[in-house]
XYZ file of C-alpha atoms in Angstrom:
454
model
C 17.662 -28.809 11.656
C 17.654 -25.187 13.391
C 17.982 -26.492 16.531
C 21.139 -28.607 15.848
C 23.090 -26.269 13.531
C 22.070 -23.292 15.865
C 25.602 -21.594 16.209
C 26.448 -21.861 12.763
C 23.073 -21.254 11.152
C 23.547 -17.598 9.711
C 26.480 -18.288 8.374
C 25.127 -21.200 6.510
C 21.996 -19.348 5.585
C 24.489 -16.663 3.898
C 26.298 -19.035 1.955
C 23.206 -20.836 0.768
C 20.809 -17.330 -0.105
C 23.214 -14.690 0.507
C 24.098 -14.381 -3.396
C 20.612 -15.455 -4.575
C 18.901 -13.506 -7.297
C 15.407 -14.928 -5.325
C 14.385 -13.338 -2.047
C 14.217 -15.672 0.407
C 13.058 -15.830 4.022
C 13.471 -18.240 6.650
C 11.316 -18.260 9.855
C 11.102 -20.186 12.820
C 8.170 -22.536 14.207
C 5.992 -19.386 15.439
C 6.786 -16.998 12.634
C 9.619 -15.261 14.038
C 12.026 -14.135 11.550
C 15.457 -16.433 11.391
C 16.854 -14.744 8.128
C 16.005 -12.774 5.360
C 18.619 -12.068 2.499
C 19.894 -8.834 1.378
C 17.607 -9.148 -1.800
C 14.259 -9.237 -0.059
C 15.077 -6.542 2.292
C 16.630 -4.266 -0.326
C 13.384 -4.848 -2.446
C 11.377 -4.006 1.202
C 13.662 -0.842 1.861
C 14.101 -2.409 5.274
C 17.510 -2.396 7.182
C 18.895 -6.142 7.507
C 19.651 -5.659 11.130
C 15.995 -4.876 11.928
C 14.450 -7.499 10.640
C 15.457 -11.267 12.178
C 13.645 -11.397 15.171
C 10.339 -9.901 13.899
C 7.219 -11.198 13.232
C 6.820 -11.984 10.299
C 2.880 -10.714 9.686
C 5.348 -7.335 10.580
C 7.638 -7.194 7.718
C 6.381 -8.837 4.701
C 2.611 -7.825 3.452
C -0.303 -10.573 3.133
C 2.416 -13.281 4.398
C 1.741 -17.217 4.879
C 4.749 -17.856 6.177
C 3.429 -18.287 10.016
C 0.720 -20.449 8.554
C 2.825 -22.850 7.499
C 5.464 -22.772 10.081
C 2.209 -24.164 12.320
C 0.248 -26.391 10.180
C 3.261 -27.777 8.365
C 1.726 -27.712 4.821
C 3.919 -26.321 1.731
C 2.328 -23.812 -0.544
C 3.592 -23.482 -4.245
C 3.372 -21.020 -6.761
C 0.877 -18.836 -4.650
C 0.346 -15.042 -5.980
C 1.414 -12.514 -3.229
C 0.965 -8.882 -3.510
C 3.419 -7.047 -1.647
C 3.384 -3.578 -1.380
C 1.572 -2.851 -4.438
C 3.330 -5.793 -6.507
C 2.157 -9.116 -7.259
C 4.545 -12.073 -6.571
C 4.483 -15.612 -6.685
C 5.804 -17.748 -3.675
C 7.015 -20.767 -2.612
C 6.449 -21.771 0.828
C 7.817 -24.779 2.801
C 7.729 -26.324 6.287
C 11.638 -27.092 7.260
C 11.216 -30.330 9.628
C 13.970 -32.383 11.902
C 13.289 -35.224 13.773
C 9.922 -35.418 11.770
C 9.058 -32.369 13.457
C 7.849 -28.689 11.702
C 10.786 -26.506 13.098
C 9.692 -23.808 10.864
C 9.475 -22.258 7.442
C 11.411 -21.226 4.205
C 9.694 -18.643 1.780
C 11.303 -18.122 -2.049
C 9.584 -14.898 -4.053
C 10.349 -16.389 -7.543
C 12.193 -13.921 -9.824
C 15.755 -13.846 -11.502
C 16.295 -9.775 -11.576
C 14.312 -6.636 -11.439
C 13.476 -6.230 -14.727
C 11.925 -9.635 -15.525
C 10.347 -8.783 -12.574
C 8.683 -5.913 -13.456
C 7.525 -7.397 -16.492
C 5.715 -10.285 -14.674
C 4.127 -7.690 -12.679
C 2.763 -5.703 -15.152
C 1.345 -9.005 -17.282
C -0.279 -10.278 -13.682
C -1.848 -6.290 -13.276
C -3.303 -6.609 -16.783
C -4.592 -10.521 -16.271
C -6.552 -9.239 -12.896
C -7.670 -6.439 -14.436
C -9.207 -8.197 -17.077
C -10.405 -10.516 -14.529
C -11.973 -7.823 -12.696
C -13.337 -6.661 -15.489
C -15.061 -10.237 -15.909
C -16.167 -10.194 -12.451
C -18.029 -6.846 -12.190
C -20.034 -8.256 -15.488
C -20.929 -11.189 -14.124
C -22.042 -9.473 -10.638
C -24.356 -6.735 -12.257
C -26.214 -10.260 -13.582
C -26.307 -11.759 -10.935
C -26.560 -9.594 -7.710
C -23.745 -11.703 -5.491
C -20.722 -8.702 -5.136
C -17.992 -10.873 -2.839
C -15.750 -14.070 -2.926
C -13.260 -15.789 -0.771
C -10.644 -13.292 -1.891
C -12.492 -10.809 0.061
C -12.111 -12.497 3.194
C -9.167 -11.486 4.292
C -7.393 -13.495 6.998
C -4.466 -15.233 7.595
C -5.953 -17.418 10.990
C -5.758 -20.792 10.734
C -9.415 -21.138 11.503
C -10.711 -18.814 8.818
C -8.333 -20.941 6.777
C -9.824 -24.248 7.525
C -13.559 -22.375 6.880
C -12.814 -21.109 2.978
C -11.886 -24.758 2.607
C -14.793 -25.852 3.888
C -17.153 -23.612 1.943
C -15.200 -24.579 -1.466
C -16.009 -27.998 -0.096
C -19.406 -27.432 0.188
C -20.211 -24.500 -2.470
C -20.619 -26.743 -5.554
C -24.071 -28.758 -3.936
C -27.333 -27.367 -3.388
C -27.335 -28.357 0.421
C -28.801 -25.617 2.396
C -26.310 -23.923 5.070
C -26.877 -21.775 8.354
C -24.210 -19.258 9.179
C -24.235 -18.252 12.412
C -21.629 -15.971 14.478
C -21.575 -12.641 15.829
C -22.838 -9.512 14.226
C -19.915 -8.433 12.023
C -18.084 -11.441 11.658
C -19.206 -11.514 7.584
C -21.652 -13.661 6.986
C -22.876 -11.955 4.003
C -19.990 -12.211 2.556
C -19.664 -15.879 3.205
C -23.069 -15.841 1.624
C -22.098 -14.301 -1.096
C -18.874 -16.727 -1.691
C -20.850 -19.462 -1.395
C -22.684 -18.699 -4.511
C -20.451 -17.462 -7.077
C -18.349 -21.104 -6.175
C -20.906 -23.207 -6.871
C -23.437 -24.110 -10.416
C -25.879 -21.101 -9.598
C -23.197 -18.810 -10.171
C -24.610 -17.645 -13.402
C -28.436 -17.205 -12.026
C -29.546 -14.728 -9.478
C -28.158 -14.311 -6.012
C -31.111 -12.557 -4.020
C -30.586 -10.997 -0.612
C -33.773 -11.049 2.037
C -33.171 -8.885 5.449
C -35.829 -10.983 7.373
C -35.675 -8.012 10.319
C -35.806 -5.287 7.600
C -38.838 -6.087 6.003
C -42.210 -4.853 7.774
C -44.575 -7.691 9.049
C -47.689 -7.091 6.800
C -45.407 -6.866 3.758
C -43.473 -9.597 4.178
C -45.347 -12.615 2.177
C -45.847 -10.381 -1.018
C -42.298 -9.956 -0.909
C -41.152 -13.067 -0.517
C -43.450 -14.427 -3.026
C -44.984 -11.716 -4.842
C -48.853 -10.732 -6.138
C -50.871 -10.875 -8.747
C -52.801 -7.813 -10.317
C -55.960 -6.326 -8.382
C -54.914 -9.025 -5.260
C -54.517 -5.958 -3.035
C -55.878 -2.560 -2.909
C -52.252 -0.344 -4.185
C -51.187 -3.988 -6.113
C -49.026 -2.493 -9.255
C -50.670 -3.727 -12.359
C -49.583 -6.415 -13.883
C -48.412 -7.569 -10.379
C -44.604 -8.192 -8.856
C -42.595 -11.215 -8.463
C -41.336 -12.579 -5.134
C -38.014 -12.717 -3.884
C -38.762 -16.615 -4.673
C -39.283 -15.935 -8.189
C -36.098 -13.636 -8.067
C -34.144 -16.397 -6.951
C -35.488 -19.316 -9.299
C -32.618 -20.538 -10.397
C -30.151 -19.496 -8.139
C -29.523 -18.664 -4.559
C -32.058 -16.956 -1.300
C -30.261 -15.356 1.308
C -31.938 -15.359 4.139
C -30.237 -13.048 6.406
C -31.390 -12.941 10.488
C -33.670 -15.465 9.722
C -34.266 -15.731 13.505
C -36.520 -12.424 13.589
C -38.723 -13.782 10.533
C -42.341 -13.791 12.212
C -44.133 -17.329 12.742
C -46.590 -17.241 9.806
C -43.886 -16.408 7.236
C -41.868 -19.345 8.391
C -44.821 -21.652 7.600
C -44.915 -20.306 4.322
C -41.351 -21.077 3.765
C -41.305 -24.169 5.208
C -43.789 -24.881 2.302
C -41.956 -23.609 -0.051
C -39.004 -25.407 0.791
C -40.830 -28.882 1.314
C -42.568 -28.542 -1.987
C -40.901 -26.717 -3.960
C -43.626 -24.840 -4.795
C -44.535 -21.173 -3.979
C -47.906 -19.131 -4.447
C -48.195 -15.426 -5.021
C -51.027 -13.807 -3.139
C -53.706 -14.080 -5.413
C -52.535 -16.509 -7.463
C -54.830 -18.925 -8.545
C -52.064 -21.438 -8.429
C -48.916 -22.160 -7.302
C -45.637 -21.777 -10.044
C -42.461 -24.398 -9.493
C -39.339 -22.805 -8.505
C -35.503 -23.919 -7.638
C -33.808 -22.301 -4.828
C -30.469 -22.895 -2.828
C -31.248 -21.393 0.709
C -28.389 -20.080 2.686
C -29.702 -18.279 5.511
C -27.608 -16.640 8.334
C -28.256 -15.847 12.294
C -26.422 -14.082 15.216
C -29.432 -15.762 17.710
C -29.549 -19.294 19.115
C -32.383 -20.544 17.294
C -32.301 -23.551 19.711
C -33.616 -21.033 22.251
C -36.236 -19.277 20.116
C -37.436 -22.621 19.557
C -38.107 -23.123 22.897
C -39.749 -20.137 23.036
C -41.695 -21.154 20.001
C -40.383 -18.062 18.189
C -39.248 -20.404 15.486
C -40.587 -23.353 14.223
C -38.631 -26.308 14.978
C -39.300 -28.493 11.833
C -37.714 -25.156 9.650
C -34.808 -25.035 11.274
C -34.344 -28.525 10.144
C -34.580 -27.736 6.945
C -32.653 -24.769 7.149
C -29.526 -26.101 9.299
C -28.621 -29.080 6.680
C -24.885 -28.074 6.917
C -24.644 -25.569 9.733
C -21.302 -23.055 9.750
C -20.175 -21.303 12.883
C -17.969 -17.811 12.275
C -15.556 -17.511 14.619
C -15.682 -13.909 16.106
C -12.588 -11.364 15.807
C -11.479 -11.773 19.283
C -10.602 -15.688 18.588
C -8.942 -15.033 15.998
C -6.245 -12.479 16.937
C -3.961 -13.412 14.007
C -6.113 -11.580 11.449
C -6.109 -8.076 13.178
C -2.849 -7.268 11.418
C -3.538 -8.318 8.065
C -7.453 -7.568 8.336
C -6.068 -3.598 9.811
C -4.113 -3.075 7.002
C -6.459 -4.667 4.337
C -9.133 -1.688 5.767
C -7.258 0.669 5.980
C -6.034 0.871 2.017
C -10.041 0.646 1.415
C -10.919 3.519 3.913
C -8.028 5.805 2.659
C -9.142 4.937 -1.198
C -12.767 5.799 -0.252
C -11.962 9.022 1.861
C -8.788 9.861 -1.285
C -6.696 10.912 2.042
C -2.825 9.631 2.455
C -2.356 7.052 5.374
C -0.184 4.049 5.226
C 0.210 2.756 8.212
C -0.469 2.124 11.947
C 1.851 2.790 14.916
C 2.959 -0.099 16.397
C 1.493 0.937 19.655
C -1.605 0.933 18.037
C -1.628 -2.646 17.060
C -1.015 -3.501 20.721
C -4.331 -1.753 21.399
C -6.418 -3.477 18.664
C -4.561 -6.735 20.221
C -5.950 -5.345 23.325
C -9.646 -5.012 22.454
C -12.345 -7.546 22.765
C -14.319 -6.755 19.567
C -17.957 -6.885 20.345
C -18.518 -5.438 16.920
C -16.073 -7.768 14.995
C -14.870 -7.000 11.402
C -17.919 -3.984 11.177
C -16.628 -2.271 14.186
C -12.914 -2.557 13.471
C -13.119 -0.846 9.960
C -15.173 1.984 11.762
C -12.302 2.609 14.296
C -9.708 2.540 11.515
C -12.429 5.200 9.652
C -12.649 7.441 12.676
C -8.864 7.185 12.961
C -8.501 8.283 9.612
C -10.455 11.355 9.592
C -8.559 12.173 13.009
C -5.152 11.871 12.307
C -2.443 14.507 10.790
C 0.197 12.206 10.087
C 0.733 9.202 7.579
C 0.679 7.251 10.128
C -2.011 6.630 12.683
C -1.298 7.053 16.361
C -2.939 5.960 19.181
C -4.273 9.374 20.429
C -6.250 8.870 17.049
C -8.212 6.286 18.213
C -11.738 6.275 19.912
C -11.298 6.349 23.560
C -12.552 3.264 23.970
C -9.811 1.567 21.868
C -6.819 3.352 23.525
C -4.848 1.055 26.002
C -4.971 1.866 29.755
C -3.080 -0.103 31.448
C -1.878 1.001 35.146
C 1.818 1.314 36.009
C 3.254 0.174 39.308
C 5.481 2.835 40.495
C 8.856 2.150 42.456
C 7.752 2.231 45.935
C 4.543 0.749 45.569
C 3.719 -1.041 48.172
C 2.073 -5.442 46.956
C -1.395 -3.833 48.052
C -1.394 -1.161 45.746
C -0.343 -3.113 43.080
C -2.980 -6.039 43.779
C -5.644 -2.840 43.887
C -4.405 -1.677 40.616
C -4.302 -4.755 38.620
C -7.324 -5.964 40.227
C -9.476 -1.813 39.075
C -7.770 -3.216 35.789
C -9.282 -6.207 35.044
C -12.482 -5.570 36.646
C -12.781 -2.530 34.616
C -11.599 -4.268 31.211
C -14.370 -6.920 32.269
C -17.350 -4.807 32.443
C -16.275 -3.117 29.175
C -16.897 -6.429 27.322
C -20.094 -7.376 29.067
C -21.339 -3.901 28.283
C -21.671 -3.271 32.083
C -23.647 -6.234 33.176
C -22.191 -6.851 36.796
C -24.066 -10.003 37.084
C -22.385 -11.527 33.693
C -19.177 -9.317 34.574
C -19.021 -11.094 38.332
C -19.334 -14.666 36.330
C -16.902 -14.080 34.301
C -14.045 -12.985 37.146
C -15.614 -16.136 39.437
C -16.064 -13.726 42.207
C -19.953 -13.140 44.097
C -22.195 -10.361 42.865
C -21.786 -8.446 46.401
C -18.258 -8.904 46.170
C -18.005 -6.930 42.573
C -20.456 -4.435 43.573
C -18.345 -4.001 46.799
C -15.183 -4.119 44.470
C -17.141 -1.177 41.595
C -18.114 1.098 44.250
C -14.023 1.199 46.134
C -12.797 1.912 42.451
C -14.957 4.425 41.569
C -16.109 2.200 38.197
């Protein structure tokens, strides 16, 4: 339909929306703003004539439009908050030929003041809500849900479904990704969707906890079993859990004779405090959660192979940050409104140049590291707005300019410094994995590092 009515298309979209009391926005099939009426952009104190053409992640706060300009599915009656204000939205694919060609968005409201009303109702519902919520976490120990995912990827989109799809049994589920990528809080999601939502949620950091404490932690003592034992004993994070949910987070650095002792547990569903005369029944949902291959610790009989069958029922890979580029906006933004209400210090916004650089930046640290940049940032900047001077060195582009007059040498050398340089960076300066990755020998990088100076 864009395609064919091209010439004339603004002037239609003005006839149609131009008077509307509804702010509407139309974008095309990767996002990019087609036409936004005068009532959305008064009500975003944006000028008209700078809008079409953006992004749309760039103009309108915690948007979906993009999403469904790719996947082609409408969303109805979904609550927005933009800047500060909570909306509900329409969204729907626009299609010719059969084909997705892009995207119309409707904010539904008649005139400011019903508006405002509606707002204020939806403030006091959440807050109510909220109120709810923080109840039923003090019982219950899990803090997060999907809300606090924030993302607008279509891959982190296709994982909340799959967790609401999986949530309500009592199948056990691996996480695995990257350190930072929020597993915990996947954990954590997991439980308040599904029938142990009312019964504990229990957290175990299998790396935290010292070797030769580990079993009476998991699954407690009885009085006089040890020399120190508290009287009247302590119950196990097993006994914790009965009910409800174990987390068992970096379960790849849990030591051999613990993992038989689990594997027990989990076969029989059984566990036995030391001293205990006998063993008590218990009902657990294990989710546990690793950044190693266990496949490989297996093979180095680090892990027992027959757990990690019980374990990996349902197995859930989280994509890291750098695959998922598309969330760096909203995810930026999201973190930076909890930084600056932790710290109490006014900062709205990012530079645009500084998004570039984020866009820029491979991520080894995922969601963890980027809310520590956007902390550091914080404390550093003077403005509202954060530059990208106010960024860790680390973060801030370099890229090298040709200058007129450069010879095609000069600017192979630079580009080539460039990319070799922005290659060790995200191996963390292994020149074997660095010379792999650019398909070149290892005597040719180290030739390559020593003429650049790297």
């Amino acid at each position: 339909m864009l395609s064919i009515l091209d010439d004339y298309k603004d002037d239609i979209f003005e006839t149609f929306f131009g008077n509307a009391n509804h702010c509407i926005v139309i974008v095309d099939r990767g996002g990019y703003i087609s036409y936004m009426n005068e009532g959305y952009c008064r009500f975003l104190e944006l000028d008209r004539s700078e809008v079409k053409g953006k992004h749309v992640t760039e103009v309108i706060d915690n948007t979906r439009m993009h999403i469904v300009a790719e996947t082609g599915l409408e969303e109805m009656a979904d609550l927005q908050e933009i800047r500060g204000k909570y909306m509900v939205a329409n969204r729907v694919p626009l299609r010719s030929d059969g084909k997705v060609v892009g995207a119309l968005g409707m904010v539904l409201f008649r005139d400011t003041e019903e508006w405002l009303k509606m707002n204020s109702h939806i403030k006091a519902l959440l807050l109510e809500l909220e109120t709810y919520r923080k109840q039923m976490n003090d019982q219950n120990g899990a803090t997060y849900t999907l809300h606090d995912i924030v993302s607008s990827s279509p891959e982190m989109d296709q994982l909340k479904n799959k967790m609401m799809k999986l949530a309500p049994g009592d199948v056990s589920i691996l996480l695995r990704g990257e350190s930072g990528t929020g597993k915990e809080l996947f954990a954590h999601s997991i439980h308040q969707l599904s029938e142990r939502h009312t019964k504990p949620f229990i957290k175990v950091n299998c790396a935290a906890i010292p070797e030769h404490l580990l079993e009476s932690e998991l699954f407690g003592y009885r009085e006089g079993a040890f020399t120190g034992a508290k009287k009247g004993g302590k119950p196990g994070k097993f006994q914790l859990a009965n009910g409800g949910t174990l987390f068992l987070d970096e379960i790849g650095d849990m030591p051999l004779h613990a993992q038989v002792k689990i594997l027990r547990v989990l076969q029989e569903g059984e566990v036995e405090a030391v001293g205990a005369v006998k063993p008590e029944q218990i009902d657990v949902r294990i989710i546990a959660a690793t950044n190693q291959s266990l496949e490989e610790l297996i093979q180095s009989q680090q892990f027992r192979e027959d757990l990690f069958y019980r374990v990996n029922v349902v197995q859930v890979k989280i994509p890291p940050l750098r695959e998922r580029p598309e969330d760096l906006r909203v995810l930026s933004k999201y973190l930076l409104q909890k930084v600056t209400e932790r710290m109490g210090k006014r900062v709205i916004d990012f530079h645009r140049e500084v998004y570039q650089c984020f866009q820029q930046y491979e991520w080894p640290g995922n969601v963890r590291e980027l809310e520590n940049v956007i902390e550091a940032a914080v404390h550093l900047t003077n403005t509202e707005t954060i530059q990208v001077d106010d960024l860790p060195d680390h973060i801030q582009k370099k890229t090298y300019t040709f200058e007129e007059g450069d010879s095609l040498k000069e600017m192979i050398e630079k580009a080539e410094k460039q990319a070799i340089e922005r290659t060790l960076k995200r191996v963390e300066g292994d020149k074997a994995e660095a010379a792999k990755a650019l398909q070149i020998g290892k005597s040719s990088l180290y030739e390559k590092v020593k003429k650049y100076q790297l």
